[in-house]
Amino acid sequence: MVLPVILAEKPSQGRAYADAFRNTIKKDGYIEVVDSRFFNGKAFITWGFGHLVELVEPEQYKDEWKRWSMNTLPIFPEQFKFQVAKDKRKQFAVVKKLLHSATGIIVATDCDREGENIARSIIMLAGAWNKPAKRLWINSLEVEEIHRGFRNLKEGHYYIPLYREAQTRQFSDWLVGMNASRLYTLLLEQKGVRGPFSVGRVQTPTLYMIYKRQQEIENFQSEPFFEWIGDTTVKNGQFEAKHKERFKTKEEAQAVLDKHNVIVGENRGVIERIRKTLKRTKSPRLHTLSSLQAKANKIWKYSPSETLKIAQSLYEKKLISYPRTDTHFITENEFAYLKKHLSDYQNCAVVNLDVAFPNAQKRFVDSTKVQEHYAIIPTRKTVDLKTLSAKERNIYREVILTTLAMFAPDYEYEETKVIVNVNGLLFEKTGKVERKKGWKMLFDKDQLKADPKKEEDSALPEMKEGEACTVDVKLKEGMTQPSKPFTEGKLIQVMKSAGKDVEDEEAKEMLRKSEGIGTEATRAAIIETLKHQKYIEVKKNIVHITKKGQILCRAVEGTLLSSPEMTGKWERYLHKIGQSEGTQEVFIQQIEKFIQFLLESAPGSVGQLHVQVKDSEQHSFIGTCPACGNGSVQDKGKFYGCTEYQKGCTFTLPKIFCGKKLSDAMIRKLLNGGKTGLLKGFKSKKGKSFEAYLQIENGRLKFDFPIRK
């Protein structure tokens, strides 16, 4: 069977495929291929721009759904409809024409659920669903891997359940977003709080976790504690030992000293016990996207979305494997090529490796733990690090070094535990002496800082059991400390481990199996959504919840929208759909029941809410409406609009104008009667870039072009 149309997810992916073939000709929106090694005659590579196809807005189902009103809820379409995004219609026309003329299709989008959804949505809207299809399933864009994949194409129908799973997630998120966002926006509006408030299946539980942590910190009552320190002197040196018990008061602490006839100051003691143990620390596990994001955030303060962008760039440069992976394992095949290219990786990263584990270890190599993708590892191809940007260099080197560490010796150290006896009152000290640097030799000091525990326990002086010593006993006072606020990297880890505090054991198990809330591919985007909605702010890498975010969290408090429990149950059933063990119809019915319950219960709970309206309005205020003069212009999510819209004011401003994203600062300047500075990046209808000033005239945006001399 000839399968001449290859559908990639985006142009860069299409070009990577073309680079692996002979006799290619670049066309407008596609690439023509003539390579008899793989195809009988011509083949055509074409692509989307990510989501060429999207769900339509509510008003495109019913006119009445355009208006945000309690009377029009719930919004339950009888059948979901799709459309092509306006700025992508030209490319969709190219894809549609090729698919119609095709004798078959090779789905070659990203190898995950979302990639399957992107491809199948395009195929469906193009009317090519009945065309025979194969699936390209590869983990890197190397030429060898592409060739292997095209020689071993999978049956396309095998992956349709993944499409159903992703599509069901898409439908359910749309239903919750459209209904719950309108519901809470309208209910809070009745309390005098201006919206809009975006509510989502994953974003809202994530926001609530941030809110809960911030509340714990703000409400934390620091309390004093006391502990006894013993500065111990032996024949060959000194060290500080500590009594393991903490006391709430000085009186409690003193009572323990009195009980053992010990005084504050110098006492005679004896070295009661010395235990020396040789310990080994294994090298870190190979990276998943989450672990890479967490480490990059801790070391270099990269946001999770930035790390994903960098990793994606390295993937497209054919330097690392597929980044959106949730497993730490590889198979024997990957291990074999990594072992073969060890010298190349060492030369690239400028390190020397002492190979201690030439054979595969179960800790890293386990094909039973690899489903769709394996861990993030370097490809066979290496590159001069100087040709990469500083950020790419950091991430690429981290991936290489973590992979090399798999072959390196264990880190070894000798741990010495000493117990000092002063009249029966015991003081303890642990010392550590490094014996073999092992895999840690590969990493810079900064890269080892990802371990929150400081490894600076010094060596203890030589001593022996029964040796006499003097112990200077001192009382040390400290204060209990609250939990630390989330960084973006820590938030990724918390999302992945969400559910530990869930009481429902079944839901807790679901969250454990589904690895928390969100997916490797979506967690960074969820955090970015929370920023975009102005629910959180990130200052000096610390995540802070805003007034707007606090109001929403208080509104949903006590509901399943505030708990990972709901999304845990959802993710578990969605996974069943992907395994052909569940159906889309059953899931959507449950979502509709949940939304119906929200519509009935939320008015009562929000009605009891007391909010500081002034703080909320100040936070969302951008400027005074130039049309009516009474209302305030606020961020409405997809656009800027007047708060007096219910009284007839229709003034709005777009967030994207002629391809240019407009910032809050630009909008403020326009509303204050001025015009922006000279802005670059506008696009004409013909796709040409131009620059201009912007100003408002008669309630509409207008270009003011610079005068050219």
XYZ file of C-alpha atoms in Angstrom:
709
model
C 0.000 0.000 0.000
C 1.341 3.443 -0.911
C 1.117 5.973 1.933
C 2.336 9.194 0.379
C 1.119 11.933 2.805
C 3.127 12.404 6.003
C 1.351 14.654 8.508
C 3.779 16.347 10.923
C 2.837 18.566 13.858
C 4.783 21.666 12.819
C 7.172 22.882 10.102
C 10.396 22.150 12.027
C 9.310 18.542 12.498
C 8.433 18.277 8.809
C 11.865 19.614 7.859
C 13.533 17.074 10.172
C 11.736 14.255 8.358
C 12.703 15.716 4.982
C 16.364 15.832 6.051
C 16.275 12.045 6.397
C 15.074 11.484 2.809
C 16.629 11.826 -0.630
C 15.371 14.057 -3.429
C 13.236 16.602 -1.579
C 11.701 19.772 -3.016
C 10.327 22.538 -0.761
C 6.864 23.734 -1.778
C 4.371 26.189 -0.273
C 3.145 24.421 2.891
C 4.596 21.003 2.094
C 7.701 19.138 0.900
C 7.754 16.741 -2.035
C 9.819 13.584 -1.541
C 11.045 10.972 -4.013
C 12.890 8.249 -2.121
C 12.447 4.694 -3.402
C 13.928 3.280 -0.193
C 10.695 4.113 1.599
C 8.032 5.075 -0.940
C 6.772 3.756 -4.248
C 6.649 7.030 -6.134
C 6.190 10.485 -4.651
C 5.434 11.241 -1.020
C 4.386 14.551 0.504
C 5.317 15.917 3.927
C 2.943 18.532 5.300
C 2.252 19.925 8.750
C 0.052 21.845 11.106
C 1.102 24.706 13.345
C 0.267 22.744 16.477
C -3.499 22.974 16.820
C -4.755 23.819 13.333
C -8.184 22.732 14.530
C -9.919 24.062 17.660
C -13.267 23.820 19.414
C -15.727 26.587 18.551
C -16.957 29.162 21.069
C -20.347 28.711 22.826
C -22.114 31.402 20.750
C -21.427 29.386 17.606
C -23.810 26.752 18.966
C -26.522 29.116 20.204
C -26.787 32.926 20.077
C -28.015 32.987 23.669
C -24.760 31.403 24.881
C -22.817 34.507 23.891
C -24.177 36.372 26.919
C -22.746 35.490 30.333
C -25.875 34.825 32.338
C -26.968 32.336 34.988
C -30.094 31.777 32.895
C -28.072 30.317 30.011
C -26.206 27.768 32.138
C -25.406 24.938 31.752
C -23.735 24.990 28.354
C -23.925 21.420 27.053
C -23.519 21.125 23.248
C -25.339 18.148 21.739
C -22.294 17.539 19.566
C -18.942 19.321 19.735
C -17.951 21.361 16.702
C -14.519 22.240 15.407
C -13.103 25.052 13.312
C -9.799 26.137 11.811
C -8.080 29.005 13.607
C -8.291 32.150 11.454
C -4.545 32.624 11.132
C -4.044 28.981 10.080
C -6.635 28.611 7.324
C -4.109 28.861 4.505
C -2.063 25.938 5.833
C -5.188 23.913 6.568
C -6.258 24.329 2.925
C -2.871 22.910 1.835
C -3.173 19.964 4.230
C -6.781 19.272 3.282
C -5.984 19.216 -0.438
C -3.084 16.812 0.070
C -5.118 14.518 2.340
C -7.956 14.353 -0.192
C -5.595 13.351 -2.984
C -3.744 10.851 -0.793
C -4.070 7.102 -1.071
C -3.127 6.933 2.609
C -1.771 8.900 5.545
C 1.203 8.535 7.876
C 0.438 10.210 11.191
C 3.799 11.696 12.174
C 2.887 14.238 14.851
C 4.491 14.073 18.309
C 4.307 10.589 19.747
C 1.862 11.215 22.561
C -1.852 11.597 23.214
C -1.908 15.254 22.292
C -0.012 14.640 19.069
C -2.542 11.970 18.159
C -5.395 14.383 18.890
C -3.847 17.121 16.767
C -3.441 14.818 13.769
C -6.804 13.083 14.016
C -8.663 16.377 14.498
C -7.117 17.691 11.279
C -7.902 14.472 9.426
C -11.488 14.493 10.687
C -12.198 18.138 9.765
C -10.520 17.635 6.381
C -12.954 14.793 5.622
C -10.185 12.200 5.260
C -11.062 9.942 8.195
C -11.678 6.893 5.996
C -8.236 7.041 4.413
C -5.963 4.142 5.458
C -3.461 5.328 8.053
C -0.163 4.255 9.556
C 1.602 5.676 12.609
C 5.216 6.838 12.885
C 6.314 6.316 16.496
C 9.859 7.456 17.276
C 11.692 9.009 20.212
C 14.200 11.245 18.478
C 14.598 13.132 15.210
C 17.940 11.565 14.295
C 18.191 10.284 10.744
C 18.758 6.705 11.953
C 15.694 6.850 14.206
C 13.536 8.357 11.445
C 14.646 5.647 9.019
C 13.923 2.946 11.589
C 10.501 4.427 12.248
C 9.495 4.603 8.584
C 10.638 1.035 8.047
C 8.524 -0.083 11.009
C 5.329 1.934 10.725
C 2.577 0.964 13.162
C -1.049 0.367 12.310
C -2.838 3.688 12.686
C -6.004 2.289 14.263
C -3.964 1.007 17.224
C -3.501 4.603 18.441
C -7.086 5.806 18.004
C -7.864 5.121 21.721
C -5.135 7.664 22.600
C -6.925 10.142 20.354
C -10.214 9.392 22.119
C -8.530 9.913 25.485
C -7.027 13.271 24.505
C -10.230 14.399 22.814
C -12.286 13.454 25.874
C -9.906 15.485 28.034
C -10.319 18.368 25.575
C -14.133 18.139 25.698
C -14.279 17.849 29.487
C -11.892 20.761 30.021
C -14.028 22.864 27.653
C -17.209 21.958 29.543
C -15.734 22.702 32.967
C -14.004 25.846 31.757
C -17.005 27.340 29.989
C -19.531 26.512 32.721
C -17.507 26.936 35.915
C -15.749 30.096 34.699
C -19.051 31.774 33.905
C -20.680 30.454 37.078
C -18.041 31.787 39.471
C -17.535 35.013 37.530
C -21.272 35.772 37.741
C -21.576 34.728 41.395
C -18.589 36.838 42.417
C -19.937 39.710 40.358
C -23.046 39.596 42.563
C -20.683 40.155 45.497
C -19.281 43.219 43.736
C -16.130 41.517 42.450
C -15.314 42.166 38.811
C -14.068 39.270 36.719
C -13.587 37.332 34.661
C -12.497 34.299 36.683
C -11.112 31.373 34.733
C -11.790 27.990 36.349
C -10.280 24.718 35.162
C -10.060 21.049 36.025
C -6.297 21.176 36.655
C -5.437 24.860 36.978
C -7.840 25.472 39.894
C -6.624 22.586 42.135
C -3.061 23.715 41.361
C -3.914 27.285 42.340
C -5.526 26.060 45.539
C -2.354 24.161 46.520
C -0.416 27.433 46.191
C -3.096 29.248 48.209
C -3.059 26.593 50.917
C 0.741 26.746 51.267
C 0.673 30.563 51.453
C -2.068 30.410 54.101
C 0.005 27.936 56.130
C 2.982 30.303 56.001
C 0.957 33.421 56.876
C -0.894 31.709 59.727
C 2.156 29.943 61.114
C 2.866 30.757 64.751
C 6.594 30.506 65.337
C 7.421 29.017 68.725
C 10.700 28.900 70.607
C 12.512 25.658 71.288
C 15.605 24.825 73.293
C 18.281 22.177 72.856
C 21.512 21.237 74.576
C 24.805 21.499 72.695
C 27.964 19.830 73.936
C 31.290 21.222 72.687
C 33.376 18.068 73.079
C 37.166 18.007 73.454
C 39.120 14.774 73.020
C 42.859 14.139 72.838
C 43.080 14.722 69.065
C 40.633 17.593 68.579
C 37.178 19.065 69.112
C 33.638 18.690 67.704
C 30.132 19.878 68.512
C 27.643 17.210 69.630
C 23.923 17.641 70.276
C 21.357 16.113 72.611
C 18.604 14.784 70.327
C 15.645 15.988 72.417
C 14.116 19.443 71.921
C 12.333 21.336 74.714
C 9.574 23.928 74.627
C 10.815 25.838 77.683
C 14.088 26.564 79.471
C 12.621 24.950 82.570
C 12.032 21.634 80.769
C 15.561 21.745 79.406
C 17.084 22.509 82.801
C 15.128 19.670 84.402
C 16.905 17.156 82.164
C 20.314 18.554 83.170
C 19.361 18.432 86.856
C 18.192 14.826 86.514
C 21.657 13.765 85.304
C 23.639 16.087 87.595
C 25.054 17.918 84.591
C 25.919 21.616 84.796
C 25.932 24.368 82.204
C 29.603 24.688 81.356
C 32.405 22.164 81.489
C 31.646 18.530 82.417
C 33.601 15.279 82.341
C 32.339 12.750 79.783
C 33.260 9.596 77.946
C 33.078 8.475 74.307
C 30.514 5.739 74.745
C 30.101 4.481 71.197
C 31.686 4.909 67.768
C 30.081 3.392 64.672
C 31.795 3.688 61.298
C 29.902 2.704 58.158
C 30.993 2.802 54.529
C 28.060 4.167 52.529
C 27.371 4.481 48.823
C 25.100 6.837 46.922
C 23.900 5.791 43.488
C 23.943 8.260 40.627
C 20.703 10.180 39.988
C 18.005 8.618 37.861
C 17.772 9.594 34.213
C 15.659 12.677 33.640
C 11.954 12.949 33.012
C 10.667 16.328 31.923
C 9.522 17.098 35.484
C 12.872 16.250 37.073
C 14.708 18.282 34.430
C 12.378 21.238 34.996
C 12.797 21.028 38.766
C 16.599 20.885 38.579
C 16.879 23.659 35.986
C 14.691 25.878 38.130
C 16.763 25.215 41.240
C 20.151 25.735 39.594
C 19.534 28.341 36.904
C 16.068 29.682 37.902
C 14.582 28.689 34.523
C 10.793 28.516 34.607
C 9.283 25.108 33.729
C 7.933 26.473 30.438
C 11.364 27.884 29.584
C 13.027 24.535 30.292
C 10.498 22.755 28.089
C 11.130 25.275 25.313
C 14.902 24.736 25.573
C 14.515 20.952 25.650
C 12.193 21.090 22.648
C 14.797 23.132 20.766
C 17.487 20.545 21.572
C 15.117 17.782 20.448
C 14.514 19.532 17.134
C 18.278 19.931 16.746
C 18.442 16.133 17.103
C 20.592 16.343 20.250
C 18.277 14.815 22.871
C 15.399 12.348 22.865
C 11.727 13.268 23.103
C 11.436 15.618 26.116
C 7.779 15.183 27.174
C 8.424 11.895 28.922
C 7.323 10.708 32.358
C 9.648 7.723 32.784
C 13.181 7.547 34.208
C 13.983 4.343 32.289
C 15.413 3.312 28.913
C 15.525 -0.025 27.096
C 18.496 -2.200 26.138
C 18.525 -0.620 22.669
C 19.162 2.888 24.014
C 21.705 1.606 26.521
C 23.653 -0.064 23.703
C 24.043 3.101 21.641
C 24.812 5.227 24.721
C 27.597 2.832 25.686
C 28.956 2.932 22.138
C 29.161 6.749 22.168
C 30.569 7.291 25.673
C 33.772 8.915 24.410
C 31.794 11.336 22.230
C 29.703 12.462 25.209
C 32.803 12.911 27.380
C 34.525 15.005 24.718
C 31.409 17.092 24.248
C 30.932 17.802 27.972
C 34.712 18.014 28.580
C 34.775 15.417 31.364
C 36.556 12.138 32.030
C 34.588 9.045 32.977
C 35.773 6.025 34.907
C 33.378 3.316 33.684
C 32.342 1.210 36.684
C 29.066 -0.178 35.316
C 29.586 -1.285 31.693
C 26.470 -3.462 31.821
C 22.843 -2.385 32.089
C 21.500 -1.804 35.619
C 17.829 -2.366 36.421
C 17.762 1.049 38.104
C 18.082 2.664 34.665
C 17.374 0.005 32.036
C 13.982 -1.688 32.249
C 11.854 -2.124 29.142
C 8.797 -3.005 31.284
C 8.839 0.601 32.604
C 8.996 2.126 29.105
C 5.633 2.577 27.409
C 5.341 5.461 24.948
C 8.709 7.139 25.562
C 11.951 6.522 27.389
C 13.905 8.908 29.638
C 15.548 12.080 28.309
C 18.993 11.093 27.043
C 21.422 12.412 24.413
C 21.128 11.092 20.879
C 23.990 9.585 18.913
C 24.768 13.039 17.572
C 26.930 15.428 19.597
C 27.781 19.046 18.959
C 30.339 21.651 19.970
C 28.786 23.297 23.027
C 29.968 26.699 21.782
C 27.429 26.500 18.949
C 24.551 26.432 21.456
C 23.052 29.297 23.423
C 24.008 29.516 27.098
C 20.650 28.078 28.196
C 20.739 25.274 25.637
C 24.289 24.503 26.729
C 23.242 24.171 30.377
C 20.307 21.854 29.665
C 22.162 19.755 27.094
C 25.159 19.320 29.385
C 22.857 18.367 32.281
C 21.276 15.627 30.144
C 24.677 14.327 29.004
C 26.202 14.307 32.496
C 23.178 12.609 34.066
C 23.445 9.931 31.378
C 27.200 9.478 31.842
C 26.680 9.174 35.606
C 24.777 5.946 34.935
C 28.123 4.337 33.968
C 30.208 6.013 36.703
C 31.211 4.598 40.112
C 29.030 5.151 43.157
C 29.787 8.083 45.405
C 31.370 6.603 48.562
C 31.837 8.092 51.997
C 32.552 6.890 55.489
C 29.952 7.913 58.052
C 31.006 8.056 61.694
C 28.364 8.247 64.425
C 29.632 9.131 67.896
C 27.702 9.060 71.181
C 29.112 11.081 74.088
C 27.932 10.183 77.606
C 27.856 12.866 80.304
C 26.485 11.275 83.497
C 23.906 9.364 81.422
C 22.933 12.405 79.293
C 23.743 11.474 75.697
C 25.048 13.778 73.002
C 25.381 12.677 69.361
C 27.468 13.694 66.383
C 27.667 12.405 62.805
C 30.719 13.034 60.689
C 31.357 12.183 57.075
C 34.547 11.631 55.133
C 34.458 11.348 51.366
C 36.235 8.232 50.118
C 35.404 8.171 46.395
C 34.011 11.078 44.444
C 32.509 8.658 41.937
C 29.801 10.064 39.667
C 29.940 13.431 41.436
C 33.221 14.155 39.656
C 31.186 14.767 36.510
C 29.107 17.630 37.878
C 29.908 21.240 38.686
C 29.318 22.372 42.279
C 26.233 24.300 41.175
C 24.693 21.178 39.656
C 25.128 19.305 42.926
C 23.245 22.027 44.798
C 19.993 20.452 43.639
C 20.340 18.203 46.687
C 18.720 20.268 49.453
C 20.862 18.604 52.115
C 24.264 20.183 52.546
C 27.038 17.646 52.392
C 29.597 19.479 54.440
C 29.719 17.209 57.503
C 33.391 17.384 58.384
C 35.641 14.587 59.447
C 35.773 13.899 63.168
C 39.039 13.706 65.100
C 40.485 10.282 65.854
C 39.115 8.832 69.092
C 38.210 5.512 70.633
C 35.396 4.082 72.699
C 35.908 4.612 76.416
C 38.129 7.648 75.882
C 37.648 10.415 78.434
C 36.638 13.850 77.201
C 35.436 17.224 78.433
C 32.040 18.534 77.341
C 31.134 22.232 77.498
C 27.318 22.124 77.763
C 25.402 25.129 76.354
C 21.725 25.905 75.893
C 20.816 26.882 72.330
C 17.564 28.656 71.557
C 15.817 28.437 68.183
C 12.458 29.198 66.601
C 10.249 26.805 64.656
C 10.023 27.682 60.964
C 7.047 27.510 58.562
C 7.053 25.501 55.350
C 8.926 27.158 52.512
C 6.935 28.845 49.734
C 6.838 27.139 46.364
C 9.321 27.858 43.633
C 8.172 27.054 40.089
C 10.374 23.964 40.092
C 8.999 22.785 43.415
C 5.458 23.422 42.175
C 6.076 21.038 39.266
C 7.133 18.364 41.770
C 4.133 19.080 44.031
C 1.752 18.763 41.078
C 3.334 15.437 40.214
C 3.008 14.134 43.785
C -0.404 15.734 44.458
C -2.827 13.600 46.395
C -0.748 12.667 49.438
C -3.193 14.582 51.648
C -6.326 13.233 49.943
C -8.382 11.224 52.439
C -10.222 9.070 49.898
C -7.902 6.053 49.548
C -9.190 5.161 46.085
C -8.613 8.712 44.842
C -5.163 8.755 46.471
C -4.241 5.560 44.620
C -5.562 7.031 41.359
C -3.406 10.104 41.817
C -0.385 7.946 42.587
C -0.862 5.868 39.458
C -1.580 8.884 37.255
C 1.369 10.753 38.834
C -0.582 13.631 40.314
C -2.411 16.314 38.400
C -1.638 17.418 34.877
C 0.814 15.594 32.635
C 4.493 16.035 31.801
C 3.420 17.928 28.696
C 0.861 20.224 30.387
C 2.158 21.177 33.857
C 4.361 24.014 32.625
C 1.468 25.378 30.539
C -0.832 25.236 33.587
C 1.596 27.395 35.583
C 1.811 29.833 32.666
C -2.012 29.961 32.537
C -2.138 30.871 36.231
C 0.322 33.691 35.535
C -1.653 34.852 32.511
C -4.894 34.902 34.501
C -3.077 37.001 37.115
C -3.777 34.443 39.825
C -0.090 34.114 40.701
C 3.080 36.174 40.411
C 6.651 34.900 40.425
C 9.153 37.143 42.187
C 12.761 36.036 42.597
C 11.665 32.509 41.670
C 9.090 32.402 44.503
C 5.426 31.825 43.580
C 2.994 34.264 45.218
C -0.788 34.141 44.969
C -2.506 37.426 44.068
C -5.669 38.975 45.558
C -7.589 37.717 42.542
C -6.233 34.205 43.051
C -7.130 34.283 46.746
C -10.712 35.322 45.974
C -11.210 32.418 43.576
C -9.678 29.941 46.030
C -12.001 31.108 48.786
C -14.938 30.792 46.385
C -14.154 27.169 45.451
C -12.958 26.151 48.923
C -14.518 22.896 50.050
C -15.567 21.867 46.529
C -13.914 19.234 44.372
C -12.545 22.088 42.260
C -10.133 22.858 45.109
C -8.902 19.290 45.479
C -6.670 17.074 43.365
C -9.102 14.295 44.241
C -11.430 15.184 41.379
C -8.741 15.402 38.748
C -7.235 12.173 40.099
C -10.459 10.319 39.425
C -10.769 11.957 36.043
C -7.220 11.116 34.994
C -7.713 7.500 35.998
C -10.795 7.113 33.845
C -9.227 9.049 30.967
C -6.370 6.561 31.085
C -8.925 3.761 30.823
C -10.273 5.368 27.643
C -6.729 5.324 26.251
C -6.585 1.608 27.048
C -10.012 0.957 25.410
C -11.431 0.128 28.839
C -13.695 3.188 29.131
C -15.864 5.303 26.848
C -16.059 8.970 26.048
C -19.844 8.969 26.465
C -19.746 7.715 30.068
C -17.070 10.221 31.033
C -18.843 13.231 29.515
C -22.069 12.217 31.274
C -20.221 12.280 34.593
C -18.749 15.696 33.798
C -22.212 17.062 33.040
C -23.524 15.688 36.357
C -20.616 17.360 38.161
C -21.325 20.699 36.466
C -25.029 20.399 37.316
C -24.083 19.822 40.962
C -21.860 22.920 40.892
C -24.697 25.031 39.498
C -26.911 23.922 42.380
C -24.384 24.179 45.234
C -22.061 27.065 44.338
C -24.592 29.937 44.773
C -25.068 29.010 48.431
C -21.365 28.703 49.279
C -20.287 31.821 47.373
C -23.233 33.724 48.864
C -21.667 33.322 52.321
C -18.295 34.626 51.104
C -17.010 37.976 52.359
C -14.542 39.622 49.989
C -12.624 42.865 49.909
C -14.023 44.332 46.702
C -11.676 47.311 46.680
C -8.533 45.164 46.652
C -9.929 43.019 43.843
C -10.889 45.965 41.677
C -7.564 47.703 42.172
C -5.747 44.548 41.151
C -7.650 44.127 37.892
C -8.058 47.847 37.007
C -6.179 48.867 33.868
C -7.768 52.210 32.993
C -10.944 54.243 32.604
C -13.179 53.388 29.665
C -12.800 56.078 26.949
C -16.206 55.218 25.455
C -18.620 55.599 28.388
C -16.325 57.363 30.842
C -17.891 55.521 33.794
C -16.570 51.999 33.637
C -13.128 50.531 34.177
C -11.270 48.601 31.514
C -10.225 45.215 32.848
C -8.509 42.082 31.616
C -11.376 39.823 30.506
C -9.231 36.827 29.660
C -9.204 36.857 25.846
C -9.674 40.627 25.523
C -9.861 43.888 27.492
C -13.380 45.145 28.181
C -15.440 47.732 30.068
C -17.024 46.829 33.418
C -20.215 48.640 32.341
C -21.009 46.123 29.612
C -24.246 45.112 31.354
C -25.370 48.758 31.048
C -24.730 48.770 27.332
C -21.069 49.779 26.958
C -19.520 47.633 24.232
C -15.965 49.020 24.370
C -13.317 46.314 23.981
C -9.685 46.090 22.971
C -8.027 42.948 21.595
C -5.041 41.275 23.194
C -3.564 40.479 19.795
C -3.823 43.066 17.020
C -2.581 42.249 13.520
C -0.394 39.480 14.928
C 1.096 41.695 17.666
C 0.477 40.866 21.329
C -0.564 43.937 23.314
C 0.691 44.145 26.901
C -1.083 45.703 29.893
C 1.431 48.566 29.774
C 0.532 49.333 26.142
C -3.189 49.292 26.957
C -2.690 51.618 29.938
C -0.846 54.091 27.750
C -3.621 54.026 25.144
C -6.347 54.526 27.760
C -4.556 57.504 29.214
C -5.070 59.332 25.932
C -1.633 58.783 24.541
C -0.191 56.504 21.930
C 2.267 53.711 22.195
C 5.878 53.869 21.230
C 6.883 52.558 17.830
C 5.912 48.878 17.834
C 7.420 46.204 15.614
C 5.961 42.848 14.679
C 2.598 43.705 13.109
C 1.571 41.467 10.195
C -0.397 42.549 7.134
C -3.035 40.340 5.490
C -0.363 39.263 3.031
C 1.906 38.204 5.881
C 4.354 41.092 5.607
C 5.806 42.587 8.805
C 5.511 46.303 9.532
C 5.915 48.786 12.381
C 3.609 51.547 13.594
C 2.361 53.511 16.578
C -1.038 52.652 18.065
C -3.720 55.017 19.349
C -7.463 54.932 20.081
C -9.788 56.931 17.855
C -13.608 56.774 18.161
C -13.331 53.747 20.408
C -11.206 51.732 17.976
C -7.504 51.026 17.558
C -5.843 52.952 14.796
C -2.360 52.812 13.269
C -0.172 55.914 13.160
C 2.650 55.231 10.741
C 6.046 56.900 11.179
C 7.011 59.536 8.634
C 9.879 58.353 6.480
C 12.351 60.978 5.338
